[in-house]
């Protein structure tokens, strides 16, 4: 099993990045201050079940600068896995994740967005889009 694709939206310096990864890729290379550490942190948000909730809650500084936190937006980190079919342990691991049965792709995602009550209040026009704060997100 390997990571076959990474999609990140609105996280730190990534407004939108979609990275297909071929089997056998095992390193990350780039100039200083281009987002290598941010990419690894994004992966950890989605993958690391032992990461405390303190680190899962994002701050204003974790939201891409082109996005206003006052308007309903979301941060998404989505990781796709391939080459797990026919391998008992790997299939068991990805069994509860979103799976594309035709392409044999499992997807694990992290989403930071307005809380359900806030989304419902926005839909009912009880809250105006543009009045949100970071406390309205989870």
JSON list of C-alpha atoms in Angstrom, two decimals:
[
{"chain": "A", "resi": 1, "resn": "UNK", "atom": "CA", "xyz": [0.00, 0.00, 0.00]},
{"chain": "A", "resi": 2, "resn": "UNK", "atom": "CA", "xyz": [1.23, 3.49, -0.75]},
{"chain": "A", "resi": 3, "resn": "UNK", "atom": "CA", "xyz": [0.00, 7.09, -0.82]},
{"chain": "A", "resi": 4, "resn": "UNK", "atom": "CA", "xyz": [-1.10, 7.68, -4.41]},
{"chain": "A", "resi": 5, "resn": "UNK", "atom": "CA", "xyz": [-2.50, 11.22, -4.15]},
{"chain": "A", "resi": 6, "resn": "UNK", "atom": "CA", "xyz": [-2.56, 14.17, -1.76]},
{"chain": "A", "resi": 7, "resn": "UNK", "atom": "CA", "xyz": [-5.07, 17.01, -2.05]},
{"chain": "A", "resi": 8, "resn": "UNK", "atom": "CA", "xyz": [-4.81, 20.04, 0.25]},
{"chain": "A", "resi": 9, "resn": "UNK", "atom": "CA", "xyz": [-7.09, 23.10, 0.20]},
{"chain": "A", "resi": 10, "resn": "UNK", "atom": "CA", "xyz": [-6.76, 26.30, 2.20]},
{"chain": "A", "resi": 11, "resn": "UNK", "atom": "CA", "xyz": [-4.09, 25.05, 4.63]},
{"chain": "A", "resi": 12, "resn": "UNK", "atom": "CA", "xyz": [-1.21, 27.39, 5.43]},
{"chain": "A", "resi": 13, "resn": "UNK", "atom": "CA", "xyz": [0.63, 28.18, 2.18]},
{"chain": "A", "resi": 14, "resn": "UNK", "atom": "CA", "xyz": [-1.50, 25.76, 0.12]},
{"chain": "A", "resi": 15, "resn": "UNK", "atom": "CA", "xyz": [-4.56, 27.35, -1.46]},
{"chain": "A", "resi": 16, "resn": "UNK", "atom": "CA", "xyz": [-5.09, 24.25, -3.58]},
{"chain": "A", "resi": 17, "resn": "UNK", "atom": "CA", "xyz": [-2.60, 21.53, -4.33]},
{"chain": "A", "resi": 18, "resn": "UNK", "atom": "CA", "xyz": [-3.30, 18.17, -5.93]},
{"chain": "A", "resi": 19, "resn": "UNK", "atom": "CA", "xyz": [-0.28, 15.86, -5.99]},
{"chain": "A", "resi": 20, "resn": "UNK", "atom": "CA", "xyz": [-0.43, 12.50, -7.75]},
{"chain": "A", "resi": 21, "resn": "UNK", "atom": "CA", "xyz": [2.28, 10.18, -6.41]},
{"chain": "A", "resi": 22, "resn": "UNK", "atom": "CA", "xyz": [3.64, 7.16, -8.24]},
{"chain": "A", "resi": 23, "resn": "UNK", "atom": "CA", "xyz": [4.50, 3.90, -6.56]},
{"chain": "A", "resi": 24, "resn": "UNK", "atom": "CA", "xyz": [8.05, 3.94, -5.21]},
{"chain": "A", "resi": 25, "resn": "UNK", "atom": "CA", "xyz": [8.27, 7.68, -4.45]},
{"chain": "A", "resi": 26, "resn": "UNK", "atom": "CA", "xyz": [9.87, 8.08, -1.05]},
{"chain": "A", "resi": 27, "resn": "UNK", "atom": "CA", "xyz": [11.27, 11.57, -0.63]},
{"chain": "A", "resi": 28, "resn": "UNK", "atom": "CA", "xyz": [10.17, 15.18, -0.51]},
{"chain": "A", "resi": 29, "resn": "UNK", "atom": "CA", "xyz": [12.52, 17.78, -1.99]},
{"chain": "A", "resi": 30, "resn": "UNK", "atom": "CA", "xyz": [12.18, 21.54, -2.23]},
{"chain": "A", "resi": 31, "resn": "UNK", "atom": "CA", "xyz": [13.73, 24.91, -1.56]},
{"chain": "A", "resi": 32, "resn": "UNK", "atom": "CA", "xyz": [13.56, 26.44, 1.91]},
{"chain": "A", "resi": 33, "resn": "UNK", "atom": "CA", "xyz": [10.21, 27.97, 2.86]},
{"chain": "A", "resi": 34, "resn": "UNK", "atom": "CA", "xyz": [8.20, 26.25, 0.10]},
{"chain": "A", "resi": 35, "resn": "UNK", "atom": "CA", "xyz": [5.90, 24.18, 2.33]},
{"chain": "A", "resi": 36, "resn": "UNK", "atom": "CA", "xyz": [7.60, 20.83, 2.91]},
{"chain": "A", "resi": 37, "resn": "UNK", "atom": "CA", "xyz": [6.94, 20.96, 6.67]},
{"chain": "A", "resi": 38, "resn": "UNK", "atom": "CA", "xyz": [3.40, 22.24, 6.06]},
{"chain": "A", "resi": 39, "resn": "UNK", "atom": "CA", "xyz": [2.75, 19.29, 3.75]},
{"chain": "A", "resi": 40, "resn": "UNK", "atom": "CA", "xyz": [3.99, 16.85, 6.39]},
{"chain": "A", "resi": 41, "resn": "UNK", "atom": "CA", "xyz": [1.86, 18.53, 9.06]},
{"chain": "A", "resi": 42, "resn": "UNK", "atom": "CA", "xyz": [-1.19, 18.31, 6.78]},
{"chain": "A", "resi": 43, "resn": "UNK", "atom": "CA", "xyz": [-0.52, 14.58, 6.30]},
{"chain": "A", "resi": 44, "resn": "UNK", "atom": "CA", "xyz": [-0.26, 14.15, 10.05]},
{"chain": "A", "resi": 45, "resn": "UNK", "atom": "CA", "xyz": [-3.64, 15.88, 10.58]},
{"chain": "A", "resi": 46, "resn": "UNK", "atom": "CA", "xyz": [-5.28, 13.26, 8.40]},
{"chain": "A", "resi": 47, "resn": "UNK", "atom": "CA", "xyz": [-3.29, 10.15, 9.30]},
{"chain": "A", "resi": 48, "resn": "UNK", "atom": "CA", "xyz": [-2.14, 10.41, 12.92]},
{"chain": "A", "resi": 49, "resn": "UNK", "atom": "CA", "xyz": [-4.96, 9.15, 15.14]},
{"chain": "A", "resi": 50, "resn": "UNK", "atom": "CA", "xyz": [-2.76, 9.79, 18.19]},
{"chain": "A", "resi": 51, "resn": "UNK", "atom": "CA", "xyz": [-2.49, 13.51, 17.43]},
{"chain": "A", "resi": 52, "resn": "UNK", "atom": "CA", "xyz": [-4.21, 15.33, 20.29]},
{"chain": "A", "resi": 53, "resn": "UNK", "atom": "CA", "xyz": [-7.30, 17.42, 19.61]},
{"chain": "A", "resi": 54, "resn": "UNK", "atom": "CA", "xyz": [-5.27, 20.49, 20.60]},
{"chain": "A", "resi": 55, "resn": "UNK", "atom": "CA", "xyz": [-3.17, 20.04, 17.47]},
{"chain": "A", "resi": 56, "resn": "UNK", "atom": "CA", "xyz": [-6.16, 19.12, 15.29]},
{"chain": "A", "resi": 57, "resn": "UNK", "atom": "CA", "xyz": [-7.88, 22.45, 15.97]},
{"chain": "A", "resi": 58, "resn": "UNK", "atom": "CA", "xyz": [-6.46, 25.00, 13.61]},
{"chain": "A", "resi": 59, "resn": "UNK", "atom": "CA", "xyz": [-5.75, 28.65, 14.35]},
{"chain": "A", "resi": 60, "resn": "UNK", "atom": "CA", "xyz": [-6.11, 31.71, 12.14]},
{"chain": "A", "resi": 61, "resn": "UNK", "atom": "CA", "xyz": [-2.47, 31.23, 11.09]},
{"chain": "A", "resi": 62, "resn": "UNK", "atom": "CA", "xyz": [-3.20, 27.75, 9.71]},
{"chain": "A", "resi": 63, "resn": "UNK", "atom": "CA", "xyz": [-5.80, 29.07, 7.24]},
{"chain": "A", "resi": 64, "resn": "UNK", "atom": "CA", "xyz": [-4.52, 30.13, 3.82]},
{"chain": "A", "resi": 65, "resn": "UNK", "atom": "CA", "xyz": [-4.05, 33.90, 3.67]},
{"chain": "A", "resi": 66, "resn": "UNK", "atom": "CA", "xyz": [-6.35, 34.21, 0.66]},
{"chain": "A", "resi": 67, "resn": "UNK", "atom": "CA", "xyz": [-9.27, 32.87, 2.70]},
{"chain": "A", "resi": 68, "resn": "UNK", "atom": "CA", "xyz": [-11.34, 34.94, 5.12]},
{"chain": "A", "resi": 69, "resn": "UNK", "atom": "CA", "xyz": [-12.20, 32.99, 8.26]},
{"chain": "A", "resi": 70, "resn": "UNK", "atom": "CA", "xyz": [-15.23, 35.26, 8.68]},
{"chain": "A", "resi": 71, "resn": "UNK", "atom": "CA", "xyz": [-16.86, 33.65, 5.65]},
{"chain": "A", "resi": 72, "resn": "UNK", "atom": "CA", "xyz": [-17.79, 29.96, 5.65]},
{"chain": "A", "resi": 73, "resn": "UNK", "atom": "CA", "xyz": [-14.81, 28.09, 4.23]},
{"chain": "A", "resi": 74, "resn": "UNK", "atom": "CA", "xyz": [-13.05, 24.83, 4.95]},
{"chain": "A", "resi": 75, "resn": "UNK", "atom": "CA", "xyz": [-9.61, 23.33, 5.12]},
{"chain": "A", "resi": 76, "resn": "UNK", "atom": "CA", "xyz": [-9.38, 19.89, 3.54]},
{"chain": "A", "resi": 77, "resn": "UNK", "atom": "CA", "xyz": [-6.54, 17.40, 3.55]},
{"chain": "A", "resi": 78, "resn": "UNK", "atom": "CA", "xyz": [-7.36, 14.27, 1.56]},
{"chain": "A", "resi": 79, "resn": "UNK", "atom": "CA", "xyz": [-4.99, 11.35, 1.13]},
{"chain": "A", "resi": 80, "resn": "UNK", "atom": "CA", "xyz": [-5.59, 8.49, -1.28]},
{"chain": "A", "resi": 81, "resn": "UNK", "atom": "CA", "xyz": [-4.05, 5.07, -0.92]},
{"chain": "A", "resi": 82, "resn": "UNK", "atom": "CA", "xyz": [-3.54, 2.41, -3.61]},
{"chain": "A", "resi": 83, "resn": "UNK", "atom": "CA", "xyz": [-2.20, -1.12, -3.90]},
{"chain": "A", "resi": 84, "resn": "UNK", "atom": "CA", "xyz": [-3.93, -2.56, -0.84]},
{"chain": "A", "resi": 85, "resn": "UNK", "atom": "CA", "xyz": [-6.30, -5.02, -2.54]},
{"chain": "A", "resi": 86, "resn": "UNK", "atom": "CA", "xyz": [-5.49, -8.65, -1.80]},
{"chain": "A", "resi": 87, "resn": "UNK", "atom": "CA", "xyz": [-3.36, -7.76, 1.23]},
{"chain": "A", "resi": 88, "resn": "UNK", "atom": "CA", "xyz": [-5.25, -8.77, 4.36]},
{"chain": "A", "resi": 89, "resn": "UNK", "atom": "CA", "xyz": [-3.81, -6.25, 6.83]},
{"chain": "A", "resi": 90, "resn": "UNK", "atom": "CA", "xyz": [-3.90, -3.29, 4.44]},
{"chain": "A", "resi": 91, "resn": "UNK", "atom": "CA", "xyz": [-7.46, -4.08, 3.32]},
{"chain": "A", "resi": 92, "resn": "UNK", "atom": "CA", "xyz": [-8.55, -4.29, 6.97]},
{"chain": "A", "resi": 93, "resn": "UNK", "atom": "CA", "xyz": [-6.88, -0.94, 7.71]},
{"chain": "A", "resi": 94, "resn": "UNK", "atom": "CA", "xyz": [-8.64, 0.94, 4.89]},
{"chain": "A", "resi": 95, "resn": "UNK", "atom": "CA", "xyz": [-11.92, -0.98, 5.19]},
{"chain": "A", "resi": 96, "resn": "UNK", "atom": "CA", "xyz": [-13.84, 1.88, 6.83]},
{"chain": "A", "resi": 97, "resn": "UNK", "atom": "CA", "xyz": [-12.42, 4.66, 4.65]},
{"chain": "A", "resi": 98, "resn": "UNK", "atom": "CA", "xyz": [-14.05, 6.03, 1.54]},
{"chain": "A", "resi": 99, "resn": "UNK", "atom": "CA", "xyz": [-13.27, 3.51, -1.19]},
{"chain": "A", "resi": 100, "resn": "UNK", "atom": "CA", "xyz": [-13.57, 3.67, -4.96]},
{"chain": "A", "resi": 101, "resn": "UNK", "atom": "CA", "xyz": [-14.20, 0.01, -5.75]},
{"chain": "A", "resi": 102, "resn": "UNK", "atom": "CA", "xyz": [-13.46, 0.34, -9.47]},
{"chain": "A", "resi": 103, "resn": "UNK", "atom": "CA", "xyz": [-10.10, 2.07, -9.08]},
{"chain": "A", "resi": 104, "resn": "UNK", "atom": "CA", "xyz": [-9.29, 0.37, -5.75]},
{"chain": "A", "resi": 105, "resn": "UNK", "atom": "CA", "xyz": [-8.63, 3.67, -4.02]},
{"chain": "A", "resi": 106, "resn": "UNK", "atom": "CA", "xyz": [-9.12, 4.34, -0.31]},
{"chain": "A", "resi": 107, "resn": "UNK", "atom": "CA", "xyz": [-9.37, 7.93, 0.89]},
{"chain": "A", "resi": 108, "resn": "UNK", "atom": "CA", "xyz": [-8.74, 9.38, 4.32]},
{"chain": "A", "resi": 109, "resn": "UNK", "atom": "CA", "xyz": [-9.65, 13.03, 4.88]},
{"chain": "A", "resi": 110, "resn": "UNK", "atom": "CA", "xyz": [-9.30, 15.76, 7.47]},
{"chain": "A", "resi": 111, "resn": "UNK", "atom": "CA", "xyz": [-11.82, 18.60, 7.30]},
{"chain": "A", "resi": 112, "resn": "UNK", "atom": "CA", "xyz": [-11.83, 21.81, 9.36]},
{"chain": "A", "resi": 113, "resn": "UNK", "atom": "CA", "xyz": [-15.06, 23.71, 8.73]},
{"chain": "A", "resi": 114, "resn": "UNK", "atom": "CA", "xyz": [-17.83, 25.60, 10.51]},
{"chain": "A", "resi": 115, "resn": "UNK", "atom": "CA", "xyz": [-19.57, 23.56, 13.20]},
{"chain": "A", "resi": 116, "resn": "UNK", "atom": "CA", "xyz": [-22.87, 21.91, 12.29]},
{"chain": "A", "resi": 117, "resn": "UNK", "atom": "CA", "xyz": [-24.89, 24.37, 14.36]},
{"chain": "A", "resi": 118, "resn": "UNK", "atom": "CA", "xyz": [-23.13, 27.27, 12.62]},
{"chain": "A", "resi": 119, "resn": "UNK", "atom": "CA", "xyz": [-23.75, 25.78, 9.18]},
{"chain": "A", "resi": 120, "resn": "UNK", "atom": "CA", "xyz": [-27.44, 25.32, 10.05]},
{"chain": "A", "resi": 121, "resn": "UNK", "atom": "CA", "xyz": [-27.66, 28.90, 11.37]},
{"chain": "A", "resi": 122, "resn": "UNK", "atom": "CA", "xyz": [-26.07, 30.18, 8.16]},
{"chain": "A", "resi": 123, "resn": "UNK", "atom": "CA", "xyz": [-28.58, 28.23, 6.09]},
{"chain": "A", "resi": 124, "resn": "UNK", "atom": "CA", "xyz": [-31.47, 29.63, 8.16]},
{"chain": "A", "resi": 125, "resn": "UNK", "atom": "CA", "xyz": [-30.02, 33.16, 7.86]},
{"chain": "A", "resi": 126, "resn": "UNK", "atom": "CA", "xyz": [-29.66, 33.39, 11.66]},
{"chain": "A", "resi": 127, "resn": "UNK", "atom": "CA", "xyz": [-25.96, 34.19, 11.19]},
{"chain": "A", "resi": 128, "resn": "UNK", "atom": "CA", "xyz": [-24.58, 36.28, 8.34]},
{"chain": "A", "resi": 129, "resn": "UNK", "atom": "CA", "xyz": [-21.77, 34.86, 6.25]},
{"chain": "A", "resi": 130, "resn": "UNK", "atom": "CA", "xyz": [-18.95, 37.23, 7.05]},
{"chain": "A", "resi": 131, "resn": "UNK", "atom": "CA", "xyz": [-19.52, 37.27, 10.82]},
{"chain": "A", "resi": 132, "resn": "UNK", "atom": "CA", "xyz": [-17.78, 33.97, 11.64]},
{"chain": "A", "resi": 133, "resn": "UNK", "atom": "CA", "xyz": [-14.78, 33.65, 13.96]},
{"chain": "A", "resi": 134, "resn": "UNK", "atom": "CA", "xyz": [-12.31, 30.83, 14.43]},
{"chain": "A", "resi": 135, "resn": "UNK", "atom": "CA", "xyz": [-14.43, 29.63, 17.39]},
{"chain": "A", "resi": 136, "resn": "UNK", "atom": "CA", "xyz": [-17.23, 28.79, 14.93]},
{"chain": "A", "resi": 137, "resn": "UNK", "atom": "CA", "xyz": [-15.03, 26.11, 13.32]},
{"chain": "A", "resi": 138, "resn": "UNK", "atom": "CA", "xyz": [-14.05, 22.57, 14.30]}
]
